Tab-separated table of C-alpha atoms and ligand atoms in Angstrom:
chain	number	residue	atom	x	y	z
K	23	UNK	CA	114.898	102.778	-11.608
K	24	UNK	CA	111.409	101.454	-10.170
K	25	UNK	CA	112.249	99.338	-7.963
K	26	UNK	CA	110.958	95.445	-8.545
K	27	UNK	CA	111.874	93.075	-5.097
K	28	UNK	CA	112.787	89.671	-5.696
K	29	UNK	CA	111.744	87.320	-2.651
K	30	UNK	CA	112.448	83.379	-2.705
K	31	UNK	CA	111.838	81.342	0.288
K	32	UNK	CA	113.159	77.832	1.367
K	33	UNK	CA	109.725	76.539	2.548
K	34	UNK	CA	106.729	76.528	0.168
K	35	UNK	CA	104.387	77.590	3.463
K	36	UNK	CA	106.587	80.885	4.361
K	37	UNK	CA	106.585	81.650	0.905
K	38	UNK	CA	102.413	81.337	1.118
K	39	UNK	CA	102.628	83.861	3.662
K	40	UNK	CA	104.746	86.508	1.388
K	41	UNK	CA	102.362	85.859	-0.968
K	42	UNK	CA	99.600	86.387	1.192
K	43	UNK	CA	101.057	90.323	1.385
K	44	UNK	CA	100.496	90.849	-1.713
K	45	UNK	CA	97.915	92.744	-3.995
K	46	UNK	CA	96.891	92.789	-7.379
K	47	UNK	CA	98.309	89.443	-8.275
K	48	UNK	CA	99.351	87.794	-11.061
K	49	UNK	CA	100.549	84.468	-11.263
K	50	UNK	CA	103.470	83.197	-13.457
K	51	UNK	CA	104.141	79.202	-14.174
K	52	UNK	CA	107.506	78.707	-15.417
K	53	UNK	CA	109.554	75.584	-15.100
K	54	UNK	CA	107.332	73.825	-12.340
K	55	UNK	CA	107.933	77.386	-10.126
K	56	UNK	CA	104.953	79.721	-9.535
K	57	UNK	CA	106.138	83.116	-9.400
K	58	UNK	CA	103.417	85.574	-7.808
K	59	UNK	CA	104.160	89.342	-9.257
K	60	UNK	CA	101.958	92.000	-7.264
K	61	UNK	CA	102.947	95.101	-5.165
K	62	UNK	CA	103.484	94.884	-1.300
K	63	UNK	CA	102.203	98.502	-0.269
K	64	UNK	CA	103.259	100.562	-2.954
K	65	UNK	CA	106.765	98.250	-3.859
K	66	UNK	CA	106.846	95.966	-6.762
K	67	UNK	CA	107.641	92.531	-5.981
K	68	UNK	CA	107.452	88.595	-7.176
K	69	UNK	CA	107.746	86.175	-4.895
K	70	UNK	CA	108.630	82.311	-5.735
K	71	UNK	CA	109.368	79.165	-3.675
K	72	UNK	CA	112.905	78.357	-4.247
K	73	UNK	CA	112.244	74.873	-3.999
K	74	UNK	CA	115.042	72.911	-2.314
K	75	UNK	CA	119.037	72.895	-2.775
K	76	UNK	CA	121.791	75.022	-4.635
K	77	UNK	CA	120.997	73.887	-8.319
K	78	UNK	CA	116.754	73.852	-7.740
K	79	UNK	CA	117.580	77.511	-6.115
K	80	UNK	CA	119.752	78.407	-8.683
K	81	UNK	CA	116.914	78.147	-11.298
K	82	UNK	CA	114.937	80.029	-9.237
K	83	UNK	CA	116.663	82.835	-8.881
K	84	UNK	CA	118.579	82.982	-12.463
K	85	UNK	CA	114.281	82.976	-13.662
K	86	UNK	CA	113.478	85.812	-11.301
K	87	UNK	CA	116.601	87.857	-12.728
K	88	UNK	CA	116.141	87.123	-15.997
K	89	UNK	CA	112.468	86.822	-16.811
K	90	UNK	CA	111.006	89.325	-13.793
K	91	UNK	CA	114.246	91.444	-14.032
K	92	UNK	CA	114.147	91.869	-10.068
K	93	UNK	CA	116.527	95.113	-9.260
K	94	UNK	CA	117.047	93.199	-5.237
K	95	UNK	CA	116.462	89.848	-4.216
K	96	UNK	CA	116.115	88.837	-0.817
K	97	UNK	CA	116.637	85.412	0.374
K	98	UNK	CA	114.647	83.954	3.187
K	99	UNK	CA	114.395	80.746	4.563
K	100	UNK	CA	115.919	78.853	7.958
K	101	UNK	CA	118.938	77.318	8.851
K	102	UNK	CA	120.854	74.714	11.316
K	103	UNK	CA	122.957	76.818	13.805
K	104	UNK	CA	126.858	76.399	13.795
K	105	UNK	CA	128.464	79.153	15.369
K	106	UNK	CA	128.617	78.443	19.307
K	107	UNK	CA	126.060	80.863	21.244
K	108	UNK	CA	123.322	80.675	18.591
K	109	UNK	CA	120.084	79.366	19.717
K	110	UNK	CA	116.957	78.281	18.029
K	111	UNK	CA	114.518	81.337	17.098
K	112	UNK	CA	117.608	83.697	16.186
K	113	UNK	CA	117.973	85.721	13.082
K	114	UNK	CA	121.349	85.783	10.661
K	115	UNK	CA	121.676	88.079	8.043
K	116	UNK	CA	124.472	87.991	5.434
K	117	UNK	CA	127.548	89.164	4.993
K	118	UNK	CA	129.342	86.880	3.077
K	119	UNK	CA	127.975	83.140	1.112
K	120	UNK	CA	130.525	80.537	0.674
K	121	UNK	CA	129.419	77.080	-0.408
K	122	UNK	CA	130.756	74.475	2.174
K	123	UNK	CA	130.653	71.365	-0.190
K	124	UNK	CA	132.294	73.067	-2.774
K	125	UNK	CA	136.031	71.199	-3.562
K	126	UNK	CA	138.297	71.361	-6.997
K	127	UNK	CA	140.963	70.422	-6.013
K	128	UNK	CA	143.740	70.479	-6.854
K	129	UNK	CA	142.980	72.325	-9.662
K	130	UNK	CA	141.741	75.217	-7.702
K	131	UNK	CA	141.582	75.627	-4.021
K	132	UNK	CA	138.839	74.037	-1.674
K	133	UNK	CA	136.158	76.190	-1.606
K	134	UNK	CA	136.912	78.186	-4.424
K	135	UNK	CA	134.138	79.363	-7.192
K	136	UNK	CA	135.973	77.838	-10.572
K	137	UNK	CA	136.661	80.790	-12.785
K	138	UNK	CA	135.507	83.745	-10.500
K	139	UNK	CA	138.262	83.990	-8.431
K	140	UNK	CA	136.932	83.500	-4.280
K	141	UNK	CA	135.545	81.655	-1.685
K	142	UNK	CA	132.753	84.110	-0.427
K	143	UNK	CA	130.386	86.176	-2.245
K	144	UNK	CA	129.357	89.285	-0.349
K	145	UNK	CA	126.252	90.270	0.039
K	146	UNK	CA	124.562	93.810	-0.687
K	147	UNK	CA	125.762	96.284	1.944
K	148	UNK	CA	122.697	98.402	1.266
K	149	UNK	CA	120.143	95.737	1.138
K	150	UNK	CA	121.780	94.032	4.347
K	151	UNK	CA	121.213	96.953	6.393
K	152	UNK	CA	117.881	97.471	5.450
K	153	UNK	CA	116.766	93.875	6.551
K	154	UNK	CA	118.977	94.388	9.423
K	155	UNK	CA	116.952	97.683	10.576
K	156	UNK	CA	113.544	95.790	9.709
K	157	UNK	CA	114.445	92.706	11.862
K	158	UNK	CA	115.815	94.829	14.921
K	159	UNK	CA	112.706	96.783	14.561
K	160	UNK	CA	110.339	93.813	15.010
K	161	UNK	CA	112.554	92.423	17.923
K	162	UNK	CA	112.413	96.053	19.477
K	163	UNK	CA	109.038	95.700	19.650
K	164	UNK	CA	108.692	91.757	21.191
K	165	UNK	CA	109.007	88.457	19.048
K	166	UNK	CA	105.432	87.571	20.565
K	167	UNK	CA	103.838	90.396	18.599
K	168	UNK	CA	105.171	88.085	15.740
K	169	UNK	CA	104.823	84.585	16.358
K	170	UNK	CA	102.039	85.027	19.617
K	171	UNK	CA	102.744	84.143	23.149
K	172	UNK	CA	102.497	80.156	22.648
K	173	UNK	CA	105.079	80.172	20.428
K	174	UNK	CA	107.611	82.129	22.506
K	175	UNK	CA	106.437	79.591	24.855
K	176	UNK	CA	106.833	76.696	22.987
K	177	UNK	CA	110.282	77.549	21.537
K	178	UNK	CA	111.718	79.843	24.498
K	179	UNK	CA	112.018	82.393	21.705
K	180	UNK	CA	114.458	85.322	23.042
K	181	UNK	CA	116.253	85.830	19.520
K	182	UNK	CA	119.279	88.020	18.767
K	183	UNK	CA	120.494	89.135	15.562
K	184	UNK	CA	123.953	88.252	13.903
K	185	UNK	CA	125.241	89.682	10.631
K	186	UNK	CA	127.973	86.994	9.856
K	187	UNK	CA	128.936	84.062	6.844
K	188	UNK	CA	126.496	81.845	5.661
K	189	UNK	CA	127.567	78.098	4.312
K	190	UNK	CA	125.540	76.503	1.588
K	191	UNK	CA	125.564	72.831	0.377
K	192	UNK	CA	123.311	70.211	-0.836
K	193	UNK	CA	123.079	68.301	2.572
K	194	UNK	CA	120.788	68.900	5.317
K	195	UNK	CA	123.410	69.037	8.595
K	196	UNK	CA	122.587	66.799	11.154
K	197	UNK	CA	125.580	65.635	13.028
K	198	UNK	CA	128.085	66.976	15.307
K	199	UNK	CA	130.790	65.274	13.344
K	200	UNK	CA	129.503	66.774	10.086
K	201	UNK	CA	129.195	70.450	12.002
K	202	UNK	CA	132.777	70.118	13.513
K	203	UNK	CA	134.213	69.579	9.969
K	204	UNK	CA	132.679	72.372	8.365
K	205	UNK	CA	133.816	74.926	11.671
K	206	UNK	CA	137.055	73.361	10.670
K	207	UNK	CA	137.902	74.679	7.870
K	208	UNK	CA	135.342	77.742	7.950
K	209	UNK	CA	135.046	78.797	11.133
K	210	UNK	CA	133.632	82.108	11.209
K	211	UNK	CA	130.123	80.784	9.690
K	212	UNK	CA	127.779	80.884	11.833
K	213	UNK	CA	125.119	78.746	10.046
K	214	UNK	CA	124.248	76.136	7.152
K	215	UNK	CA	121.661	75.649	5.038
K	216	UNK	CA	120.749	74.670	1.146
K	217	UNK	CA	120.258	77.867	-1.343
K	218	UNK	CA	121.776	81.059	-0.127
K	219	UNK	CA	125.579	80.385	-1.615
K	220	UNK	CA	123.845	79.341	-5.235
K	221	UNK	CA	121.668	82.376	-5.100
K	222	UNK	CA	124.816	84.390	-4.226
K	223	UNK	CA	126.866	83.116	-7.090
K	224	UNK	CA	123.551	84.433	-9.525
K	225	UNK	CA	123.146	86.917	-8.506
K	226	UNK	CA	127.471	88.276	-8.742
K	227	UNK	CA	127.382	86.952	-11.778
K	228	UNK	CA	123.696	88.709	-13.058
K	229	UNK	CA	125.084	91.624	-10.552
K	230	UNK	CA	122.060	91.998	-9.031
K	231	UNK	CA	121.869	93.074	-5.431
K	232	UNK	CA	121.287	90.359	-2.979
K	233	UNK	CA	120.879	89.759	0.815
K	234	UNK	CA	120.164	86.420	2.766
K	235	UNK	CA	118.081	86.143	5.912
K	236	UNK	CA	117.652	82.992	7.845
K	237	UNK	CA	115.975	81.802	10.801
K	238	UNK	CA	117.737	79.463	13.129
K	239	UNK	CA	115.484	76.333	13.103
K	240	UNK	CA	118.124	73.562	14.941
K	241	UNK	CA	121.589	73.188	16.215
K	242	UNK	CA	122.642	71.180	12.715
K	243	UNK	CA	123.704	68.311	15.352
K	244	UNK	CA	121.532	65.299	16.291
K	245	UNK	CA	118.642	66.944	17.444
K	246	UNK	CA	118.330	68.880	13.823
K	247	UNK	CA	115.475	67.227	13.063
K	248	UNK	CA	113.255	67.684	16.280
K	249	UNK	CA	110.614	69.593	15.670
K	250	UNK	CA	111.362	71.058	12.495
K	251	UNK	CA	108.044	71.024	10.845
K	252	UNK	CA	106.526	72.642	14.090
K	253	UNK	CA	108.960	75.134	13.796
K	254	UNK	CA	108.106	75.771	10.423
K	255	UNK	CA	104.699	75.937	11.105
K	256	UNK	CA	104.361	78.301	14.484
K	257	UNK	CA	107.549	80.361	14.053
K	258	UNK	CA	109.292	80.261	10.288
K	259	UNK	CA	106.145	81.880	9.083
K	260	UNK	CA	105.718	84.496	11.035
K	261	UNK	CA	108.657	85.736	10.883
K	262	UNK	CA	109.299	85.384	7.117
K	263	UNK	CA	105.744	87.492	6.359
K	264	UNK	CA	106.696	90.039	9.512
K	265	UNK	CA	110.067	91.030	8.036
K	266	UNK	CA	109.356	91.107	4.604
K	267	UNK	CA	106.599	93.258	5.265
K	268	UNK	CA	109.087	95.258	7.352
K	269	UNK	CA	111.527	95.237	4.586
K	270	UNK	CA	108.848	96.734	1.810
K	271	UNK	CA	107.763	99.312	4.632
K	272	UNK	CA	111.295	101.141	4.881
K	273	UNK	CA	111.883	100.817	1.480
H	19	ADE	N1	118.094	74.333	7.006
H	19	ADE	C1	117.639	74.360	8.273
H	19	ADE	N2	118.407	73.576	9.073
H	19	ADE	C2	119.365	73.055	8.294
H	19	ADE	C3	120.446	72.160	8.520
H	19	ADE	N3	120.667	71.659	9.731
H	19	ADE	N4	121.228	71.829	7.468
H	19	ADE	C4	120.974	72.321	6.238
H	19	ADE	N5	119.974	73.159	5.960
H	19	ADE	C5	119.168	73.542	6.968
């Protein structure tokens, strides 16, 4: 089967640099999304803005599946660091979604997706590794050939990569307290954000192959919101059109 790539992003301007990749464009309104279907290199892709939070995500992606019929879709956005040891700048890729504000109880347990049975979703094995190998390839050679030298500056960019759980919900995290009670109960996450559980839960249920990649943009504690938009701007970017390129490349 041809392959045809799926890419959502969090932010509206990463997603304008995903977009920028690609060639002979088309452009598809549907339900206030814009979905851009073109080819980066040779690889079929449409990209689309997720827009913000598990149900605007979930529309996304259900409309990519269903009306692009994506074969992959690749998640990537940032997120607030939760997992001890992560610093601003690094890169987590997923191995398991699980939605942190998710709670039926007692009818089910906390956590629980009603009627399918788990917490987590897993993510692609295939497709993980292969954004794994294009992100360790970009850090091999230097996150300033990414981002530039004033950003490494400005951030004191040395990132790592984790492969690890990913927590969803429909809150942006910005308190220790809030942090501590989501380590709590789920403490092998190693950070939150907005879409990638929702996306997850599509795409098992679609079975379409999926894999998340986020950016660590804060600490999800007080100081989540310093800087944010700057971050966005000189980092988030970058490294959203650098490893999707990457991606297509090894495809
Ligand atoms: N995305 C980036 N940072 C986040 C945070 N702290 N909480 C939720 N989503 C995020």
């Amino acid at each position: 089967m041809t392959r045809n790539i799926g890419i959502l992003g969090a932010m509206a301007q990463e997603i304008d640099e995903v977009k920028a990749l690609l060639t002979e464009k088309t452009i598809v309104k549907i339900a206030n999304r814009e979905f851009v279907v073109g080819k980066i290199g040779n690889v079929r892709c449409v990209v689309a803005f997720s827009k913000w939070g598990k149900v605007a995500a979930t529309i996304t992606a259900t409309l990519l599946i269903q009306e692009f019929a994506v074969t992959d879709l690749i998640f990537i956005g940032t997120a607030g660091a939760l997992a001890d040891g992560l610093k601003v700048g690094d890169i987590v890729i997923s191995k398991r979604l699980v939605q942190h504000d998710l709670d039926a109880r007692p009818i089910i347990s906390r956590f629980e997706l009603p009627l399918l049975n788990r917490v987590y979703v897993d993510s692609n094995p295939e497709l993980t590794e292969l954004a794994g190998k294009a992100v360790a390839n970009l850090l091999d050679k230097g996150v300033d050939k990414m981002v530039g030298e004033e950003a490494v500056k400005d951030f004191n960019l040395a990132p790592t990569l984790y492969f690890g759980d990913i927590a969803s919900g429909d809150q942006f995290i910005n308190s220790n307290e809030k942090r501590e009670e989501i380590l709590v109960l789920l403490p092998d996450v190693l950070c939150v954000e907005m879409e990638g559980a929702a996306v997850a839960q599509v795409c098992l249920e679609f079975g379409t192959p999926f894999t998340v990649i986020r950016t660590i943009s804060d600490t999800a504690d007080h100081n989540a919101r310093v800087d944010f938009g700057k971050f966005i701007v000189e980092v988030a970017n970058a490294y959203s059109r650098a490893i999707i390129g990457e991606i297509v490349r090894l495809v």
